[in-house]
Amino acid sequence: MITVNSDGKIMVRRCLVTLRPFRLFVLGIGFFTLCFLMTSLGGQFSARRLGDSPFTVHTEVIGALESRVVLRKMSDLLELMVKRMDTMVRLENGSDLHRGDEGHAVDRFSPGAKLMEKIQAIAQNVSDIAMKVDQILHNSVLHNKVSEGQRDQCEVPNDPKYPDCSGKVEWMHARWTSDPCYAFFGVDGTECSFLIYLSEVEWFCPPMPWRNQTAVFPPPKSLPKGQILIHIGFLTEESGDVFSPRVLKGGPLGEMVQWADILAVLFILGHNLKITVSLKELQSNLGVPPGRGNCPLTVPLPFDLIYTDYHGLQQMKQHMGLSFKKYRCRFRVIDTFGTEPAYNHEEYATLHGYRTNWGYWNFNPKQFMTMFPHTPDNSFMGFVSEELNSTEKQFIKNNKDSNMAVVYGKEASIWKLQGKEKFLRILNKYMEIHGTVYYETQRPPEVPAFVKNHGLLPQQEFQQLLRKAKLFIGFGFPYEGPAPLEAIANGCVFLQSRFSPPHSSLNHEFFRGKPTSREVFSQHPYAENFIGKPHVWTVDYNNSEEFEAAIKAIMRIQVDPYLPYEYTCEGMLERIYAYIQHQDFCITTESSPLVASPQPARALSALAPNAPHLVWPHNASLGSEAWPPVHSFQGWLAETGRTCTDACLDRGLICEPSFFFFLNTQDAFLKLNVSCDRTESEMNHLYPAFAQLGRECYLQKEPILYSCAGSNTKYHRLCPCRDFQKGQVALCQDCL
């Protein structure tokens, strides 16, 4: 019983004041209870011990009994608090405290009543959770017994859809410790861990029926179109970075110029670019697991396209494991001098002597992208040269020095070319010769005394020198660089040496080991074949009379600055846009594994009127989805000893390897009036072809060996050609 007086009221109210911190304490108990549930229960059912496999199903119930006891104690404690609070609230809400008034109603709108309701709710929740925990733990024990029983009974499946499974399991038994990446993915030496790895990380074995198939890789998030990774391998420390130090001493700038332009164009086209120039950055962006590179990536490849070079390609092959093969259709390889199909096909290259350090990738040859359009089997990437406006062009024409020549060659080694003194003395009779050769103060370069050497110039000053000079002359090296196009764009005439015999991997050290058999007939074949006179003169430097006559003729003519459209910014944008839109090497068809987009059904070609070649029939479906469009196709029978590249150029056309499919039939021989006594199908980069001796016809057995390159005096090759845009040889007239 409680004695009530005025002092008593004051005491009770003071007690209620001290209750406010207690309310906070009660709420804290509730919060603590929830935290306890999350940490204790969550830890038991989701946490893994250090070193656990991501494949191991841990439903252990360590501490289950203790968890149930704690929950019930929490529930009892909260119920006790509710009873105590009920008494307190009765005191707080009564205006007059009456002795023994146990039936006094509690005001449910008072702060104390609200607090009590919250505590009651927490107590009820704790009671419910305790019951659910009992059920979960019971089910977990049963599931754990079933799972462990299954794991103890793993057997190598005999599934004809997975013929390599048993062999891979045996390999894992012997070699799984050779790379830490296997342990990273949960392999622990047991049969089950091998099968789980080989079915869920790699794909050599069928999925285990008792496994959660989403355990390893979550569903990939949808990616915005055009995520692109740029990995410049030759600049990485691991590749030796042989270019950067040489650039500062007059070394080749061509590759760096091209990469800079590729980055700029892709950015202008609105793509999301990720650029890496170190192996560590590359591994991080790809999701490479720790180890020696034998395992696949830890996540699906987050990039739609990867632009790299041969150095970067080799680095990715070493660190992507099987993912490299899985995603190889997304690679675009910047390849200055090109890769011909005979060098690209690993088995064929090994058997026939075409294997080099840079080939054998088994890519679609169009995935290799060159600086100049010299190899139609590859895609022409190019670069951008500065384009002048009409005012600048007129200023250059008015300020040219007709007696000034600039030598193409910034490295001192270029000036050591044997025989250069002879033709330089002839040139010096008519023109003042300028050089831009790098040298150190203590060691001046070995150039003739009559050459005015400016040293290595910044690009802007070099451009000004070209705008004043009349002639830009090459010594025969370097091959196919950007400088001659820059000189021609600034109003110079480019004079270069004709090679006889042509330079190639057979007779010249520079080309040895490169994945091409291409014969180079001059220092800059593109300038000779696609620009020509009056901007480009190609002569025999060993013939003094021919050389001197060319100098005299050049001094008499006046040329305007000229830049082919394909080397303007607009031209490169147009080209790369077309490639990204139409080249999808992840899609192959039965009709032609080489096409970059689905090809229409094969149609019989018909002879063009009054012409000895094949064209696409006018009444046949053109197949709007095909690229290049099939109506640009022409099929020709080349002369013996001619490559398809040259056979098409002879007719003002470009060889198009994706059209080989239409010629690789017996019907094509018949329509070209070729009578075959015997027809065979073999793996040879010169086929389809016709051998006059024996009247034998040969069809191509391996589609990725279709090649515009290559010739033999024994064969007439069947060559697929197409038209092209003036100033944009990479694209046919209707390719955009």
XYZ file of C-alpha atoms in Angstrom:
736
model
C 0.000 0.000 0.000
C 1.107 3.516 -0.760
C 0.646 6.478 1.596
C -0.426 9.462 -0.430
C 0.312 13.056 0.582
C 1.656 16.136 -1.111
C 5.219 15.142 -0.419
C 4.470 11.713 -1.751
C 3.290 13.134 -5.043
C 6.489 15.065 -5.351
C 8.549 11.934 -4.663
C 6.684 9.941 -7.285
C 7.063 12.676 -9.884
C 10.788 12.908 -9.134
C 10.986 9.159 -9.582
C 9.257 9.479 -12.953
C 11.785 12.116 -13.970
C 14.529 9.624 -13.245
C 12.609 7.119 -15.381
C 13.353 9.020 -18.593
C 16.937 7.699 -18.794
C 15.504 4.295 -18.022
C 13.248 4.581 -21.085
C 16.299 5.111 -23.189
C 17.840 2.078 -21.544
C 14.814 -0.050 -22.411
C 14.887 1.093 -26.036
C 18.601 0.334 -26.064
C 17.840 -3.195 -24.841
C 15.461 -3.610 -27.804
C 18.068 -2.356 -30.279
C 20.703 -4.564 -28.709
C 18.377 -7.536 -29.087
C 17.991 -6.934 -32.823
C 21.733 -6.450 -33.271
C 22.357 -9.646 -31.370
C 19.994 -11.545 -33.640
C 21.596 -10.208 -36.778
C 25.154 -10.897 -35.702
C 24.688 -14.225 -33.969
C 22.222 -15.804 -36.392
C 23.629 -14.145 -39.487
C 27.113 -15.197 -38.500
C 26.048 -18.777 -38.051
C 24.333 -19.054 -41.447
C 26.368 -16.849 -43.789
C 29.865 -16.353 -42.415
C 32.766 -18.417 -43.701
C 35.878 -19.321 -41.835
C 39.209 -18.085 -43.130
C 40.247 -20.203 -46.080
C 36.765 -21.651 -46.703
C 35.861 -22.436 -50.285
C 33.141 -20.285 -51.883
C 31.655 -23.606 -52.998
C 31.459 -25.135 -49.497
C 27.972 -25.180 -48.029
C 28.432 -24.327 -44.307
C 25.182 -24.695 -42.369
C 26.808 -25.471 -39.082
C 24.847 -24.964 -35.874
C 27.642 -24.242 -33.470
C 26.119 -22.409 -30.516
C 22.522 -23.160 -31.542
C 21.503 -24.200 -28.035
C 23.068 -21.101 -26.535
C 21.222 -18.924 -29.040
C 17.850 -20.395 -28.078
C 18.566 -19.929 -24.336
C 19.606 -16.315 -24.819
C 16.488 -15.553 -26.878
C 14.179 -16.987 -24.237
C 15.968 -15.038 -21.476
C 15.556 -11.886 -23.544
C 11.849 -12.598 -23.899
C 11.416 -13.179 -20.147
C 13.351 -9.994 -19.354
C 11.171 -7.914 -21.662
C 7.970 -9.357 -20.161
C 9.227 -8.415 -16.685
C 9.959 -4.880 -17.940
C 6.417 -4.597 -19.281
C 4.948 -5.476 -15.871
C 7.224 -3.004 -14.078
C 6.440 -0.270 -16.597
C 2.723 -0.913 -16.257
C 2.898 -0.031 -12.574
C 5.023 3.058 -13.258
C 2.737 4.350 -15.973
C -0.288 3.931 -13.741
C 1.398 6.224 -11.217
C 2.416 8.779 -13.868
C -1.010 9.087 -15.504
C -3.158 9.316 -12.377
C -4.000 12.899 -11.365
C -4.731 11.525 -7.852
C -2.896 8.484 -6.652
C -5.294 6.328 -4.682
C -4.199 3.593 -2.437
C -5.058 0.119 -3.730
C -6.493 1.488 -6.991
C -5.243 -1.448 -9.026
C -7.986 -1.133 -11.618
C -7.090 2.387 -12.674
C -7.119 2.675 -16.497
C -3.916 3.595 -18.259
C -4.046 6.511 -20.663
C -2.943 4.873 -23.948
C -1.940 8.225 -25.374
C 0.570 9.032 -22.670
C 4.324 8.742 -23.389
C 4.666 5.928 -20.898
C 1.893 3.907 -22.536
C 3.483 4.289 -25.963
C 6.805 3.123 -24.593
C 5.153 0.104 -23.014
C 3.472 -0.817 -26.309
C 6.857 -0.748 -28.051
C 8.374 -3.003 -25.406
C 5.455 -5.428 -25.728
C 5.944 -5.537 -29.503
C 9.668 -6.225 -29.100
C 8.941 -8.989 -26.603
C 6.454 -10.615 -28.981
C 8.936 -10.384 -31.858
C 11.654 -11.994 -29.789
C 9.292 -14.820 -28.877
C 8.348 -15.353 -32.533
C 11.991 -15.262 -33.647
C 12.911 -17.863 -31.050
C 10.318 -20.234 -32.509
C 11.566 -19.599 -36.061
C 15.142 -20.184 -34.982
C 14.159 -23.625 -33.735
C 12.653 -24.425 -37.130
C 15.604 -23.028 -39.114
C 18.184 -24.868 -37.064
C 16.264 -28.101 -37.402
C 16.067 -27.745 -41.196
C 19.726 -26.708 -41.376
C 20.835 -29.848 -39.628
C 18.882 -31.994 -42.087
C 20.181 -30.047 -45.123
C 23.731 -30.215 -43.791
C 23.531 -33.975 -43.501
C 22.171 -34.318 -47.044
C 24.745 -31.917 -48.557
C 27.692 -33.503 -46.810
C 26.478 -36.906 -47.897
C 26.350 -35.735 -51.497
C 29.794 -34.168 -51.269
C 31.206 -37.417 -50.004
C 29.821 -39.280 -53.042
C 31.144 -37.160 -55.971
C 31.843 -39.251 -59.042
C 33.166 -38.151 -62.408
C 30.109 -38.044 -64.694
C 30.133 -39.891 -68.001
C 28.369 -37.340 -70.186
C 28.996 -37.350 -73.983
C 28.354 -33.607 -74.011
C 31.445 -33.152 -71.822
C 34.050 -35.527 -73.308
C 37.009 -33.771 -71.649
C 35.643 -33.940 -68.094
C 37.452 -37.053 -66.874
C 40.746 -35.964 -68.405
C 40.487 -32.561 -66.753
C 39.745 -34.155 -63.388
C 42.888 -36.274 -63.728
C 44.853 -33.148 -64.635
C 43.501 -31.387 -61.538
C 44.551 -34.314 -59.358
C 48.127 -33.937 -60.570
C 48.429 -30.172 -61.034
C 45.915 -28.274 -58.897
C 48.681 -27.026 -56.575
C 50.670 -25.591 -59.522
C 48.707 -22.326 -59.387
C 47.272 -20.628 -56.257
C 44.246 -19.524 -58.283
C 42.708 -22.996 -57.937
C 42.722 -22.727 -54.161
C 41.294 -19.207 -54.512
C 38.293 -20.754 -56.281
C 37.879 -23.376 -53.552
C 39.772 -26.375 -54.884
C 41.095 -28.367 -51.927
C 42.285 -31.608 -53.498
C 38.971 -33.481 -53.176
C 37.078 -34.974 -56.084
C 34.062 -32.802 -55.338
C 36.067 -29.573 -55.390
C 37.544 -30.553 -58.767
C 34.120 -31.233 -60.251
C 32.616 -28.066 -58.810
C 35.473 -25.984 -60.234
C 35.369 -27.677 -63.644
C 31.593 -27.206 -63.917
C 31.076 -23.757 -62.404
C 34.294 -21.833 -63.012
C 35.415 -23.635 -66.135
C 33.036 -25.547 -68.383
C 34.552 -28.979 -68.941
C 32.126 -30.908 -66.695
C 28.336 -30.873 -66.334
C 26.789 -28.970 -63.392
C 26.396 -30.929 -60.179
C 22.641 -31.527 -59.611
C 22.794 -30.740 -55.901
C 24.663 -27.450 -56.363
C 23.246 -23.950 -56.260
C 24.133 -22.842 -59.788
C 24.317 -19.174 -58.815
C 26.962 -19.825 -56.167
C 29.964 -18.659 -58.165
C 28.975 -15.896 -60.545
C 25.967 -13.679 -59.820
C 23.863 -12.704 -62.849
C 25.796 -10.003 -64.740
C 24.362 -6.546 -64.471
C 23.228 -4.983 -67.710
C 26.022 -2.799 -69.040
C 25.671 0.446 -70.968
C 26.592 0.023 -74.622
C 30.100 0.947 -75.533
C 32.211 0.254 -72.567
C 35.649 -0.058 -73.988
C 38.950 -1.033 -72.455
C 42.136 0.449 -73.968
C 45.285 -1.411 -72.925
C 48.478 -0.062 -74.524
C 50.776 -3.005 -73.936
C 53.961 -1.625 -75.466
C 54.007 1.169 -72.872
C 53.878 -1.190 -69.887
C 56.966 -1.729 -67.778
C 56.570 -5.493 -68.183
C 56.957 -5.259 -71.978
C 60.187 -3.289 -71.619
C 58.675 -0.033 -72.958
C 61.218 0.222 -75.740
C 59.402 3.106 -77.433
C 59.228 5.883 -74.855
C 63.020 6.366 -74.401
C 63.579 6.328 -78.182
C 60.893 8.920 -78.870
C 62.916 11.519 -76.999
C 65.867 10.700 -79.250
C 64.128 10.807 -82.599
C 62.631 7.305 -82.494
C 59.411 6.286 -84.247
C 56.285 8.188 -83.297
C 53.873 6.341 -85.569
C 52.415 3.956 -82.972
C 51.939 6.729 -80.405
C 50.332 9.006 -83.002
C 47.906 6.253 -83.921
C 46.998 5.414 -80.317
C 46.394 9.084 -79.511
C 44.035 9.384 -82.487
C 42.194 6.169 -81.610
C 41.558 7.445 -78.074
C 40.354 10.802 -79.380
C 37.983 9.298 -81.965
C 36.459 6.780 -79.530
C 35.922 9.594 -77.038
C 34.295 11.812 -79.669
C 31.973 8.937 -80.610
C 30.760 8.928 -77.008
C 32.154 5.651 -75.707
C 33.122 5.020 -72.090
C 36.865 4.449 -72.068
C 39.051 2.752 -69.470
C 42.762 3.193 -70.254
C 45.517 1.052 -68.750
C 49.277 1.183 -69.283
C 50.359 -1.171 -66.505
C 49.820 -4.846 -65.819
C 48.498 -4.161 -62.324
C 45.773 -1.857 -63.671
C 44.879 -4.410 -66.317
C 44.484 -7.219 -63.793
C 42.308 -5.040 -61.575
C 39.989 -3.997 -64.404
C 39.610 -7.505 -65.790
C 39.037 -9.227 -62.439
C 42.088 -11.497 -62.625
C 42.261 -13.946 -59.683
C 45.515 -14.251 -57.697
C 47.900 -16.804 -59.089
C 49.777 -17.560 -62.287
C 47.007 -16.960 -64.816
C 45.621 -20.468 -65.313
C 42.119 -19.732 -64.005
C 39.294 -17.753 -65.642
C 38.322 -14.255 -64.532
C 36.433 -13.861 -61.260
C 33.629 -11.866 -62.924
C 32.088 -11.661 -66.423
C 34.116 -9.366 -68.697
C 32.757 -5.837 -68.086
C 33.833 -4.474 -71.497
C 32.168 -4.727 -74.899
C 35.438 -4.187 -76.771
C 39.137 -4.280 -75.909
C 41.641 -2.346 -78.017
C 45.216 -3.453 -77.458
C 48.445 -4.347 -79.269
C 50.479 -7.540 -79.543
C 52.233 -6.894 -76.217
C 48.905 -6.368 -74.463
C 47.413 -9.398 -76.182
C 50.186 -11.591 -74.840
C 49.748 -10.161 -71.334
C 46.011 -10.839 -71.348
C 46.490 -14.380 -72.619
C 48.879 -15.031 -69.707
C 46.457 -13.744 -67.057
C 42.910 -14.466 -68.298
C 43.084 -18.265 -68.419
C 40.171 -19.803 -70.314
C 38.413 -16.439 -70.304
C 40.823 -15.320 -73.019
C 39.385 -17.879 -75.416
C 35.850 -17.149 -74.274
C 36.112 -13.404 -74.922
C 38.609 -13.337 -77.805
C 35.930 -12.133 -80.227
C 35.919 -8.786 -78.371
C 39.580 -7.988 -79.041
C 40.756 -5.420 -81.583
C 44.520 -5.562 -82.118
C 46.392 -2.470 -83.323
C 48.929 -3.996 -85.693
C 51.096 -1.615 -87.743
C 52.300 -4.023 -90.428
C 49.403 -6.471 -90.478
C 48.872 -10.177 -89.790
C 48.146 -12.472 -92.710
C 45.830 -15.502 -92.290
C 48.625 -18.018 -92.939
C 50.423 -16.698 -89.831
C 47.234 -16.351 -87.787
C 46.086 -19.990 -87.994
C 48.131 -21.765 -85.322
C 48.043 -25.295 -86.729
C 48.607 -24.223 -90.318
C 51.417 -21.820 -89.385
C 53.185 -24.540 -87.418
C 52.918 -27.137 -90.178
C 53.912 -24.866 -93.064
C 56.640 -22.660 -91.602
C 54.588 -19.510 -90.974
C 54.869 -19.519 -87.196
C 56.464 -16.379 -85.732
C 56.606 -14.689 -82.334
C 53.663 -12.463 -83.270
C 51.145 -14.728 -85.011
C 49.104 -17.920 -84.372
C 46.155 -16.303 -82.511
C 43.341 -17.987 -84.476
C 41.437 -14.697 -84.578
C 39.224 -13.490 -87.358
C 41.888 -11.655 -89.434
C 39.664 -8.559 -89.491
C 40.306 -8.167 -85.744
C 43.824 -6.951 -86.591
C 43.804 -3.222 -87.399
C 46.585 -1.641 -89.448
C 48.059 1.834 -89.854
C 47.739 1.750 -93.661
C 45.358 -0.264 -95.884
C 48.046 -2.605 -97.170
C 46.521 -5.881 -95.949
C 42.814 -6.241 -96.925
C 42.576 -9.357 -94.753
C 42.849 -6.977 -91.788
C 40.837 -3.881 -90.922
C 42.336 -0.497 -91.733
C 42.435 1.693 -88.620
C 44.719 4.543 -89.749
C 45.409 7.816 -87.942
C 44.685 11.526 -88.363
C 46.900 14.089 -90.051
C 46.336 17.829 -89.745
C 44.001 19.165 -92.407
C 44.525 22.744 -93.583
C 41.794 25.216 -94.455
C 41.747 27.105 -97.767
C 43.458 30.190 -96.307
C 46.321 28.128 -94.898
C 46.724 26.236 -98.176
C 47.001 29.469 -100.138
C 49.510 30.909 -97.692
C 51.692 27.804 -98.071
C 51.588 27.987 -101.872
C 52.663 31.629 -101.793
C 55.569 31.029 -99.406
C 57.166 27.820 -100.682
C 60.918 27.802 -101.173
C 61.388 25.860 -104.418
C 65.055 25.186 -103.580
C 64.541 23.700 -100.104
C 64.480 19.979 -99.223
C 63.920 18.248 -95.856
C 65.237 14.736 -95.187
C 62.872 12.123 -93.688
C 64.859 10.657 -90.768
C 65.328 11.841 -87.180
C 67.531 9.009 -85.900
C 71.253 9.252 -86.604
C 71.357 5.586 -87.641
C 69.215 6.350 -90.700
C 71.929 8.627 -92.036
C 74.407 5.766 -92.042
C 72.691 4.234 -95.068
C 75.274 3.102 -97.579
C 75.228 5.043 -100.833
C 73.397 8.057 -99.435
C 76.337 10.382 -100.120
C 75.968 9.846 -103.859
C 72.345 10.911 -104.256
C 72.603 13.590 -101.560
C 75.385 15.289 -103.551
C 73.177 15.250 -106.630
C 70.330 16.771 -104.606
C 72.685 19.376 -103.129
C 73.425 20.655 -106.641
C 69.825 21.893 -106.900
C 68.485 22.325 -103.367
C 69.452 23.368 -99.857
C 69.172 20.250 -97.673
C 67.776 20.416 -94.136
C 67.757 17.687 -91.485
C 66.049 17.171 -88.127
C 68.443 14.637 -86.627
C 68.609 14.127 -82.880
C 72.033 14.602 -81.328
C 73.661 15.207 -77.987
C 75.920 18.228 -77.523
C 79.021 16.141 -76.998
C 78.342 13.877 -79.994
C 77.119 15.656 -83.138
C 75.412 13.401 -85.716
C 77.270 12.003 -88.707
C 75.632 14.071 -91.445
C 77.326 15.661 -94.475
C 78.673 19.162 -93.908
C 76.314 20.628 -96.535
C 73.243 19.491 -94.574
C 71.730 22.105 -92.253
C 70.668 20.113 -89.206
C 68.030 21.680 -86.921
C 68.174 18.905 -84.349
C 65.072 17.202 -83.053
C 62.231 19.733 -83.421
C 58.923 20.001 -81.588
C 55.999 19.007 -83.806
C 54.832 22.588 -84.378
C 58.286 23.724 -85.552
C 58.621 20.642 -87.748
C 55.291 21.500 -89.380
C 56.528 25.018 -90.094
C 59.641 23.590 -91.743
C 57.497 21.373 -93.975
C 55.274 24.297 -94.957
C 58.285 26.150 -96.283
C 60.081 23.237 -98.020
C 59.425 22.053 -101.577
C 60.696 18.489 -101.214
C 60.505 15.818 -98.519
C 62.968 13.020 -99.319
C 63.183 9.545 -97.805
C 66.248 7.347 -97.412
C 64.261 4.094 -97.618
C 63.619 3.818 -93.877
C 61.494 4.018 -91.728
C 58.764 2.144 -93.557
C 55.196 3.402 -93.784
C 55.270 6.163 -91.186
C 52.926 9.165 -90.821
C 55.546 11.831 -91.735
C 55.218 11.557 -95.563
C 51.455 12.177 -95.312
C 52.095 15.195 -93.082
C 54.604 16.527 -95.612
C 52.193 16.061 -98.533
C 49.420 17.720 -96.500
C 51.752 20.713 -96.073
C 52.405 21.061 -99.806
C 55.657 19.046 -100.140
C 56.484 16.569 -102.863
C 57.552 13.226 -101.391
C 60.489 11.535 -103.146
C 61.225 7.909 -102.205
C 63.306 4.958 -103.307
C 62.012 2.043 -105.340
C 63.144 -1.323 -103.983
C 64.421 -3.948 -106.377
C 64.068 -6.681 -105.327
C 61.194 -5.776 -102.979
C 61.838 -5.941 -99.245
C 60.173 -8.711 -97.258
C 60.739 -11.139 -94.402
C 62.727 -13.299 -96.797
C 65.476 -10.773 -97.482
C 65.294 -7.967 -94.951
C 66.000 -8.114 -91.240
C 63.380 -5.522 -90.312
C 60.490 -7.682 -91.547
C 61.902 -10.966 -90.266
C 59.614 -12.443 -87.626
C 56.645 -10.237 -88.518
C 53.465 -12.209 -89.350
C 53.389 -11.168 -93.004
C 54.966 -12.207 -96.304
C 54.061 -8.887 -97.911
C 56.580 -7.541 -100.402
C 57.333 -3.837 -100.039
C 58.310 -2.204 -103.348
C 59.022 1.245 -101.876
C 59.514 3.005 -98.562
C 55.847 4.037 -98.482
C 53.626 1.780 -100.671
C 50.424 3.598 -99.697
C 51.808 6.930 -100.909
C 52.962 5.272 -104.145
C 49.755 3.349 -104.889
C 46.968 5.551 -103.507
C 48.413 9.072 -103.942
C 51.090 8.921 -106.655
C 52.250 11.748 -108.915
C 52.504 14.704 -108.772
C 52.599 14.438 -104.941
C 54.660 11.228 -104.734
C 57.619 10.234 -106.907
C 59.172 6.767 -106.636
C 62.538 6.298 -108.366
C 65.585 4.053 -108.340
C 68.183 5.827 -106.170
C 70.895 3.619 -107.653
C 70.207 5.136 -111.076
C 71.813 8.582 -110.917
C 70.244 9.758 -114.169
C 66.715 8.791 -113.117
C 67.216 10.392 -109.704
C 68.536 13.685 -111.128
C 65.782 13.844 -113.739
C 63.188 13.480 -111.001
C 64.745 16.354 -108.996
C 64.618 18.643 -112.038
C 61.010 17.716 -112.795
C 59.909 18.281 -109.207
C 61.471 21.750 -109.168
C 59.416 22.736 -112.240
C 56.015 21.686 -110.890
C 53.782 23.248 -108.292
C 51.538 21.108 -106.125
C 48.738 21.954 -103.760
C 48.632 20.622 -100.199
C 46.770 17.306 -100.299
C 45.467 14.910 -97.645
C 43.461 11.758 -98.458
C 40.025 11.865 -96.851
C 40.657 8.647 -94.901
C 43.403 10.415 -92.919
C 41.216 13.351 -91.895
C 39.415 13.390 -88.571
C 36.066 12.933 -90.331
C 37.404 10.002 -92.325
C 38.680 8.162 -89.266
C 35.471 8.860 -87.346
C 33.433 7.481 -90.228
C 35.561 4.352 -90.460
C 35.632 3.462 -86.754
C 31.913 4.156 -86.441
C 31.239 1.706 -89.290
C 33.450 -0.944 -87.685
C 31.784 -0.693 -84.277
C 28.316 -0.761 -85.843
C 28.887 -3.661 -88.235
C 31.828 -5.781 -87.079
C 30.583 -8.332 -84.563
C 33.027 -11.232 -84.479
C 31.117 -12.895 -81.657
C 28.472 -13.839 -84.227
C 29.451 -16.488 -86.757
C 27.253 -18.202 -89.290
C 27.382 -21.527 -91.006
C 27.573 -19.695 -94.303
C 30.748 -17.810 -93.468
C 32.580 -17.745 -90.103
C 34.549 -14.733 -91.339
C 31.728 -12.284 -91.900
C 31.354 -9.573 -89.294
C 27.557 -9.586 -89.628
C 25.066 -12.230 -90.749
C 25.430 -13.049 -94.453
C 22.363 -13.795 -96.569
C 21.773 -17.283 -97.887
C 24.160 -18.363 -100.599
C 22.955 -17.367 -104.052
C 24.342 -18.462 -107.387
C 26.501 -15.793 -108.971
C 26.093 -14.991 -112.643
C 28.561 -13.708 -115.218
C 28.402 -9.960 -115.707
C 27.459 -8.966 -119.282
C 30.502 -8.824 -121.591
C 32.938 -9.248 -118.710
C 34.919 -12.283 -117.506
C 33.931 -12.047 -113.867
C 31.122 -12.872 -111.437
C 28.698 -10.478 -109.804
C 25.783 -10.790 -107.413
C 22.551 -11.562 -109.328
C 20.228 -8.579 -109.650
C 17.178 -10.728 -108.996
C 18.604 -12.267 -105.803
C 17.861 -11.010 -102.333
C 20.592 -8.552 -101.375
C 20.358 -9.264 -97.684
C 20.199 -5.861 -96.029
C 21.851 -7.287 -92.898
C 25.062 -8.227 -94.720
C 28.117 -6.009 -94.417
C 29.789 -5.177 -96.716
C 26.667 -5.230 -98.947
C 26.812 -8.171 -101.343
C 26.029 -6.125 -104.458
C 29.541 -4.649 -104.188
C 30.972 -8.140 -104.862
C 32.933 -9.078 -107.987
C 34.648 -12.430 -108.491
C 37.760 -12.654 -110.690
C 40.171 -15.372 -111.779
C 43.668 -13.975 -111.177
C 46.698 -14.551 -113.354
C 49.199 -17.131 -112.111
C 51.596 -15.805 -109.514
C 49.328 -12.867 -108.499
C 47.936 -12.259 -105.043
C 44.256 -11.439 -104.755
C 45.274 -8.088 -103.274
C 47.125 -7.202 -106.483
C 44.570 -8.834 -108.805
C 41.812 -6.633 -107.379
C 43.977 -3.480 -107.406
C 44.765 -4.146 -111.075
C 41.034 -3.772 -111.741
C 40.551 -0.697 -109.554
C 39.024 -2.736 -106.741
C 39.838 -3.938 -103.215
C 40.060 -7.576 -102.145
C 37.256 -8.417 -99.705
C 37.908 -11.678 -97.765
C 34.354 -11.983 -96.408
C 33.235 -12.660 -100.010
C 35.501 -15.697 -100.474
C 32.558 -17.817 -99.410
C 30.746 -17.115 -102.698
C 33.711 -18.347 -104.739
C 34.464 -21.472 -102.733
C 32.193 -23.717 -104.825
C 32.505 -25.927 -107.888
C 29.811 -23.803 -109.499
C 32.063 -20.720 -109.329
C 34.720 -22.513 -111.405
C 32.139 -23.512 -113.991
C 30.751 -19.996 -114.323
C 34.295 -18.686 -114.878
C 34.671 -21.224 -117.712
C 37.197 -23.267 -115.736
C 36.899 -26.988 -116.428
C 38.041 -29.146 -113.498
C 39.124 -32.717 -114.060
C 39.417 -33.121 -110.298
C 38.250 -31.087 -107.304
C 39.689 -31.340 -103.805
C 39.066 -29.533 -100.523
C 42.183 -28.765 -98.502
C 43.520 -26.385 -95.845
C 45.629 -23.882 -97.814
C 45.712 -20.066 -97.644
C 45.865 -19.856 -101.485
C 42.551 -21.654 -102.015
C 40.143 -21.525 -103.785
C 42.427 -21.821 -106.792
C 42.879 -23.549 -110.145
C 46.045 -25.402 -111.222
C 46.449 -25.337 -114.989
C 48.707 -28.380 -114.900
C 46.413 -31.325 -114.371
C 43.337 -29.067 -114.503
C 42.820 -29.452 -110.773
C 40.470 -27.250 -108.757
C 40.986 -26.673 -105.040
C 38.443 -25.489 -102.472
C 39.206 -23.990 -99.068
C 38.577 -26.315 -96.121
C 39.338 -23.834 -93.297
C 37.418 -20.510 -93.500
C 39.825 -18.457 -91.336
C 42.507 -19.213 -93.922
C 40.669 -17.246 -96.613
C 43.418 -14.828 -97.620
C 43.859 -11.936 -100.028
C 47.618 -12.355 -99.563
C 49.800 -15.082 -100.995
C 50.580 -16.309 -104.506
C 52.162 -19.182 -106.384
C 53.070 -19.505 -110.051
C 51.239 -22.838 -110.058
C 47.815 -21.352 -109.282
C 45.160 -19.070 -110.715
C 43.502 -17.806 -107.551
C 39.753 -17.086 -107.354
C 39.614 -13.566 -105.920
C 36.675 -11.726 -104.308
C 36.825 -7.972 -104.980
C 34.623 -4.984 -104.147
C 34.373 -1.328 -104.998
C 35.504 1.398 -102.581
C 34.915 5.037 -101.823
C 37.371 7.498 -103.283
C 39.707 8.462 -100.457
C 38.223 5.806 -98.144
C 39.384 2.373 -99.335
C 38.218 0.612 -96.159
C 34.573 1.196 -97.065
C 32.627 0.196 -100.153
C 30.481 2.767 -101.934
C 27.332 1.677 -100.074
C 28.942 0.632 -96.781
C 27.521 3.576 -94.825
